[in-house]
Structures are given as structure tokens and as C-alpha cells.
Short mmCIF file of C-alpha atoms and ligand atoms in Angstrom, two decimals:
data_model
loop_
_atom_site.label_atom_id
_atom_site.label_comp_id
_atom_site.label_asym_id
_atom_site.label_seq_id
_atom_site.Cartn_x
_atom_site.Cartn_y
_atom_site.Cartn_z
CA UNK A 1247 0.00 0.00 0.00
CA UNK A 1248 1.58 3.11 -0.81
CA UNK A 1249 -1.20 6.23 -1.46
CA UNK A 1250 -3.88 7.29 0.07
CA UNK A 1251 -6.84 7.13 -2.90
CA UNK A 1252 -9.75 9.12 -2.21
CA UNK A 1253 -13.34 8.82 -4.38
CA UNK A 1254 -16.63 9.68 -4.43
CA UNK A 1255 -19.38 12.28 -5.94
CA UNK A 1256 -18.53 15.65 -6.94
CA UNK A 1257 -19.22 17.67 -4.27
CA UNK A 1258 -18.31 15.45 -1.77
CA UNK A 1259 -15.46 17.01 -0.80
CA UNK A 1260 -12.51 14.89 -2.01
CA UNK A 1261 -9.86 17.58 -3.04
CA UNK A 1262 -10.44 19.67 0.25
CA UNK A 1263 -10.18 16.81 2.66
CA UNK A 1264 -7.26 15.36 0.71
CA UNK A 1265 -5.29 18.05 0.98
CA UNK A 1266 -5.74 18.51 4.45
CA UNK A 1267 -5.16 15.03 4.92
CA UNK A 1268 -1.91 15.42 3.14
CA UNK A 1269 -0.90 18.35 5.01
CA UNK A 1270 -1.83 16.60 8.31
CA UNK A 1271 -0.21 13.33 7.79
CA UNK A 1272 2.59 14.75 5.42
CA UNK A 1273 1.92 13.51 2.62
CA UNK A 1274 2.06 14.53 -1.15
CA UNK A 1275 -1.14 15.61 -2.46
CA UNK A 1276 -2.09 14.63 -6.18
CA UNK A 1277 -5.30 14.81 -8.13
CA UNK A 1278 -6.36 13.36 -11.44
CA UNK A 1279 -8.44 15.98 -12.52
CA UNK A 1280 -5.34 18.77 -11.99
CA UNK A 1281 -3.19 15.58 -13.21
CA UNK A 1282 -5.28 15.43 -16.97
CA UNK A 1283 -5.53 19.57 -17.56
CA UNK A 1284 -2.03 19.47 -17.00
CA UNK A 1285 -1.26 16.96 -19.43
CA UNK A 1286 -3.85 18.09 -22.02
CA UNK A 1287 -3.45 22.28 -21.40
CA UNK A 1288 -7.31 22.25 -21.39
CA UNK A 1289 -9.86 22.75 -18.67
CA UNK A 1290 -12.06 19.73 -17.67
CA UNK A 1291 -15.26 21.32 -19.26
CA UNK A 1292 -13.55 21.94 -22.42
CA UNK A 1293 -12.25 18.91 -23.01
CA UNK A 1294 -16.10 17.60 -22.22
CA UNK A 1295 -17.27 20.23 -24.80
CA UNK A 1296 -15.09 19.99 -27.45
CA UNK A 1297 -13.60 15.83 -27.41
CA UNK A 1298 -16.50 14.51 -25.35
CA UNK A 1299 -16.74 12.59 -22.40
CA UNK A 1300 -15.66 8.92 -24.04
CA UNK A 1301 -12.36 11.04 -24.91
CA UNK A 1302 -12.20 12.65 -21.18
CA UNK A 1303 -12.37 9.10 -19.52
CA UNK A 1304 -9.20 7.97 -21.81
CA UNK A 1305 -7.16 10.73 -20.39
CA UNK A 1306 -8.34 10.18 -16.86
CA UNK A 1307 -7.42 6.09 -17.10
CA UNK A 1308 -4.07 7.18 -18.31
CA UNK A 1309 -3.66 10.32 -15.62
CA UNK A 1310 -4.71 7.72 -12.73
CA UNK A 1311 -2.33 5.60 -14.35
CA UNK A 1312 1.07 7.85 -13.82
CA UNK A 1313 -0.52 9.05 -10.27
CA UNK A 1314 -1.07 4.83 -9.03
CA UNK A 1315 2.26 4.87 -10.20
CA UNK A 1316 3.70 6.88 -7.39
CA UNK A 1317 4.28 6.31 -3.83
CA UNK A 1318 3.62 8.61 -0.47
CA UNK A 1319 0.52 10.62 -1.63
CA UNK A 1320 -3.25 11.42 -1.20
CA UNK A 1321 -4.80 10.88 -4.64
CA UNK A 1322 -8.12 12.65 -5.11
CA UNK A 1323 -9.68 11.35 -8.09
CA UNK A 1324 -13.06 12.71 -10.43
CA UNK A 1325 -16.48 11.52 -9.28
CA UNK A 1326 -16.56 9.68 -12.66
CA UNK A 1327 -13.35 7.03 -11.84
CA UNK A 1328 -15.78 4.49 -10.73
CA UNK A 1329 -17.54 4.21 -14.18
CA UNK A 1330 -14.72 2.61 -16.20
CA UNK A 1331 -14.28 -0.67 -14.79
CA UNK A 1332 -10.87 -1.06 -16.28
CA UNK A 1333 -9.66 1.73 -13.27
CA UNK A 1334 -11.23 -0.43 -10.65
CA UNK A 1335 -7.80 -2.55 -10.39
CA UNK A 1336 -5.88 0.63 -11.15
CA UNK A 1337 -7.37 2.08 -7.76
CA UNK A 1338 -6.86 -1.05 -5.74
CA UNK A 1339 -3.38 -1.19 -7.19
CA UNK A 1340 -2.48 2.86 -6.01
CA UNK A 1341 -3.53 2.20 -2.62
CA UNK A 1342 -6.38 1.91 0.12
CA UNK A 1343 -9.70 3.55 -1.09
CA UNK A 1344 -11.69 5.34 0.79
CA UNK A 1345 -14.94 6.20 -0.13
CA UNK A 1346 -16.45 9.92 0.93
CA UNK A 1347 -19.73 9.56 1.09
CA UNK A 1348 -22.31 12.19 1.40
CA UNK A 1349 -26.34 12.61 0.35
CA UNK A 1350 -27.32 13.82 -3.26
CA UNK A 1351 -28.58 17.15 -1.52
CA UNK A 1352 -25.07 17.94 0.48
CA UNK A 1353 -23.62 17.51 -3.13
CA UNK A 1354 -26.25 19.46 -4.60
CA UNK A 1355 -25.44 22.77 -1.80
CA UNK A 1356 -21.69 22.51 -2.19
CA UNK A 1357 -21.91 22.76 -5.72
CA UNK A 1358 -24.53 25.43 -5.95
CA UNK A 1359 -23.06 28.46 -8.24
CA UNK A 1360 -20.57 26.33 -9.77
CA UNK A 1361 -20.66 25.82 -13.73
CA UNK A 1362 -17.42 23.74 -14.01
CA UNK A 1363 -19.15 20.58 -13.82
CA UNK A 1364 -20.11 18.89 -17.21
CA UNK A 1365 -22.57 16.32 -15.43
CA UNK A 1366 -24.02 18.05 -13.03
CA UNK A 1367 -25.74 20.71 -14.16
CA UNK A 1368 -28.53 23.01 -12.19
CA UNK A 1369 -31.16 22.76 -14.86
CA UNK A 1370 -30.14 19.20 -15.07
CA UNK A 1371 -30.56 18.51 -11.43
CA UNK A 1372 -32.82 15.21 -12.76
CA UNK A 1373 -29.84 13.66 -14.06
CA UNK A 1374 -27.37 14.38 -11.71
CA UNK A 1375 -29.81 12.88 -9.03
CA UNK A 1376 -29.87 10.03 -11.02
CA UNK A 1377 -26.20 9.51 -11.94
CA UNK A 1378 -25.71 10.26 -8.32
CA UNK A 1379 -27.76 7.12 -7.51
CA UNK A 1380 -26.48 5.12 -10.06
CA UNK A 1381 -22.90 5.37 -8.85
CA UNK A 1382 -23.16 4.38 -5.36
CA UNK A 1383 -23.02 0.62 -5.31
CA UNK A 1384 -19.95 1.58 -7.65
CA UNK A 1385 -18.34 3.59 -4.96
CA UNK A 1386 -18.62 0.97 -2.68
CA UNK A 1387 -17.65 -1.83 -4.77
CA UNK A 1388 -14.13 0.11 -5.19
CA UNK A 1389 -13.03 1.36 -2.25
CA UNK A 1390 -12.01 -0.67 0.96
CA UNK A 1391 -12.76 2.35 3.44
CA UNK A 1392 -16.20 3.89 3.32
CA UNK A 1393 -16.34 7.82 5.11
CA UNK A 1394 -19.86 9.06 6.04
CA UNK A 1395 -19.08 13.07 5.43
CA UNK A 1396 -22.74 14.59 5.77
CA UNK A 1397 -22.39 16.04 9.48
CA UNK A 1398 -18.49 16.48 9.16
CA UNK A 1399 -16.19 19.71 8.59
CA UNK A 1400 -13.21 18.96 6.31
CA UNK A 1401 -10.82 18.66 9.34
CA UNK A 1402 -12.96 15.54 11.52
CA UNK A 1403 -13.10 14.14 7.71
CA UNK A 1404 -9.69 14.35 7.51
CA UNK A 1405 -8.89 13.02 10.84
CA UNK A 1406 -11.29 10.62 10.53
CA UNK A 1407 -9.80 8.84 7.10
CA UNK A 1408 -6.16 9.08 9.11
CA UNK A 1409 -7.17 7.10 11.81
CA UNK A 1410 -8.92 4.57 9.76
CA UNK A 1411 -6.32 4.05 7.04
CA UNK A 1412 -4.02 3.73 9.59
CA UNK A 1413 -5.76 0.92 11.38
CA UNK A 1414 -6.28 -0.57 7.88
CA UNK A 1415 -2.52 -0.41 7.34
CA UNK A 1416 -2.62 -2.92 10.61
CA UNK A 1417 -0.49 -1.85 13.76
CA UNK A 1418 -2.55 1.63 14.40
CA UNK A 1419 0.83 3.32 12.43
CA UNK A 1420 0.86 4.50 9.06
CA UNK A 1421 3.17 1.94 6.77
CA UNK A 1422 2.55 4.53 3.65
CA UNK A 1423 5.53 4.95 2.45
CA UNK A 1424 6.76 8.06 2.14
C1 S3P B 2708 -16.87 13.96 -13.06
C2 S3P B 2708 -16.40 14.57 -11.91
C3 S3P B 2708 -15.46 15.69 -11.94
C4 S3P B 2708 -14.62 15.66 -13.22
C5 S3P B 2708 -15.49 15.58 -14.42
C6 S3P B 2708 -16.38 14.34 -14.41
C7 S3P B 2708 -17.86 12.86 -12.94
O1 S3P B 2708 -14.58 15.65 -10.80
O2 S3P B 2708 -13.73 14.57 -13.19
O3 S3P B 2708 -16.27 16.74 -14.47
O4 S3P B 2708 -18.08 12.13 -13.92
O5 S3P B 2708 -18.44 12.72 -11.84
P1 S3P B 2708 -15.04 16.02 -9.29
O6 S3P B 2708 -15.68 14.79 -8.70
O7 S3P B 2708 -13.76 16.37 -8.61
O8 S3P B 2708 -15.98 17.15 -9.38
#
């Protein structure tokens, strides 16, 4: 085990909690989404708007790829990793998953006013309910940790995912490398 992997809906909160996490536990922080418009000099929606989704999700397997790839990090990843199954041993491979978990409504508030999202838009909020539903038993399938976040603040989420990764890493101490 060597990362930290962190997944879930948008809006659940995975690139603020990862970050503290990574600040917290020192650890690198990495995510895929920062990872691909790096590597493509385009912005998530544009890619979406101009090459498509099917196009999007080939960048993101390769960009979670290069990021499993390292060692000592918290990995935040887009809400869409689950829906390729070919990343599902990808994620197991980059380290223990933990799943942030929140309702379709705490989602829905934390992404109010945002238009960066391709799939989850406001006058859309039908299908982003659904897609929201129909990713949950993927969610869980995936990750080995799952991390109610509804009632939490990003630092008892944070604190929360150190203490149980480290009892999942076995002795109550950390073995990530680092
Ligand atoms: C997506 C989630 C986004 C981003 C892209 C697709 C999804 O990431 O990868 O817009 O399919 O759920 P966040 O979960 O960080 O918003």
C-alpha cells in the first residue's frame, strides 16, 4: 500500500479533505483531474465540450495511471473514476480507497453556483440525481474504506480517514511509504 486514494461524488469534498489530509499526515497531495488539464493544457469542461466525455475518460485512465504509479501521496480522483471498470484494479493497485460519502442534496449545496461541472448541471438537477444514484453501489464496490461526510467539517473528515487508514494499514501506524 503506498497512497492514500480518495473517491466519491462531486461535491463530496474529495480535493479539500485530501489536501488537508496530506498536510496533516505529510503527505504529497495529487489529483487526477489537476493531473489530466495538465497533461492536455485544457480545462475539464472543455475537453467535455469539445472531445467529449468517451475522450475525457481515456485521459483520466491514463492520468490515474502515472498518479497509481507513485508512492507517499493522497490521490483525489473525479467523481466519474468508478464508471470505467478497467480503473477499478488501477485504484486497488495505487492504494487503500476510501470512499467519501455524502447525500445527493449535500452535493447538490456545495456545488450550488458552480458551472465547471459537465454532469451536473442546475437545470439538469434530474440527471445528476440520477447519476448520483447510479454510482453508489460503484463507490462501494471500489473502495475498501467507506467515510460518512454529511455532518463532518473537512478537518474531523480528515482526521477521521487518518485514523482509519491507519488501522487498515494494521499496527494503528501509518506503513505509507513516504
Ligand atoms: C466527473 C467529476 C469531476 C470531473 C469531471 C467528471 C464525474 O470531478 O472529473 O467533471 O463524472 O463525476 P469532481 O468529482 O472532482 O468534481
Amino acid at each position: 500500500m503506498k497512497n492514500i486514494v480518495l473517491i466519491g461524488f462531486m461535491g463530496s469534498g474529495k480535493t479539500s479533505v485530501g489536501k488537508k489530509i496530506a498536510e496533516s499526515a505529510c503527505l504529497k497531495f495529487t489529483d487526477v483531474d489537476a493531473e489530466i488539464e495538465k497533461n492536455s493544457k485544457m480545462k475539464i469542461k472543455d475537453i467535455f465540450a469539445r472531445r467529449g466525455e468517451n475522450y475525457f475518460r481515456v485521459l483520466e485512465t491514463a492520468a490515474l495511471k502515472k498518479v497509481a504509479s507513485r508512492a507517499g501521496a493522497v490521490i483525489s480522483t473525479g467523481g466519474g473514476i468508478i464508471k470505467m471498470r478497467r480503473n477499478f484494479p488501477l485504484l486497488k493497485k495505487a492504494g487503500v480507497v476510501v470512499y467519501l460519502k455524502n447525500s445527493f442534496a449535500v452535493s447538490a449545496r456545495r456545488l450550488e453556483g458552480k458551472d465547471d461541472r459537465p454532469l451536473f448541471r442546475k437545470d439538469n438537477i434530474k440527471s445528476a440525481r440520477q447519476l448520483y444514484k447510479s454510482r453508489l453501489a460503484l463507490y462501494k464496490e471500489a473502495s475498501d474504506i467507506t467515510v460518512v461526510t454529511d455532518k463532518k467539517n473537512i478537518d474531523e473528515a480528515a482526521r477521521l480517514i487518518i485514523k482509519k487508514t491507519e488501522n487498515f494499514f494494521g499496527t494503528g501506524k501509518s506503513k505509507i511509504k513516504k
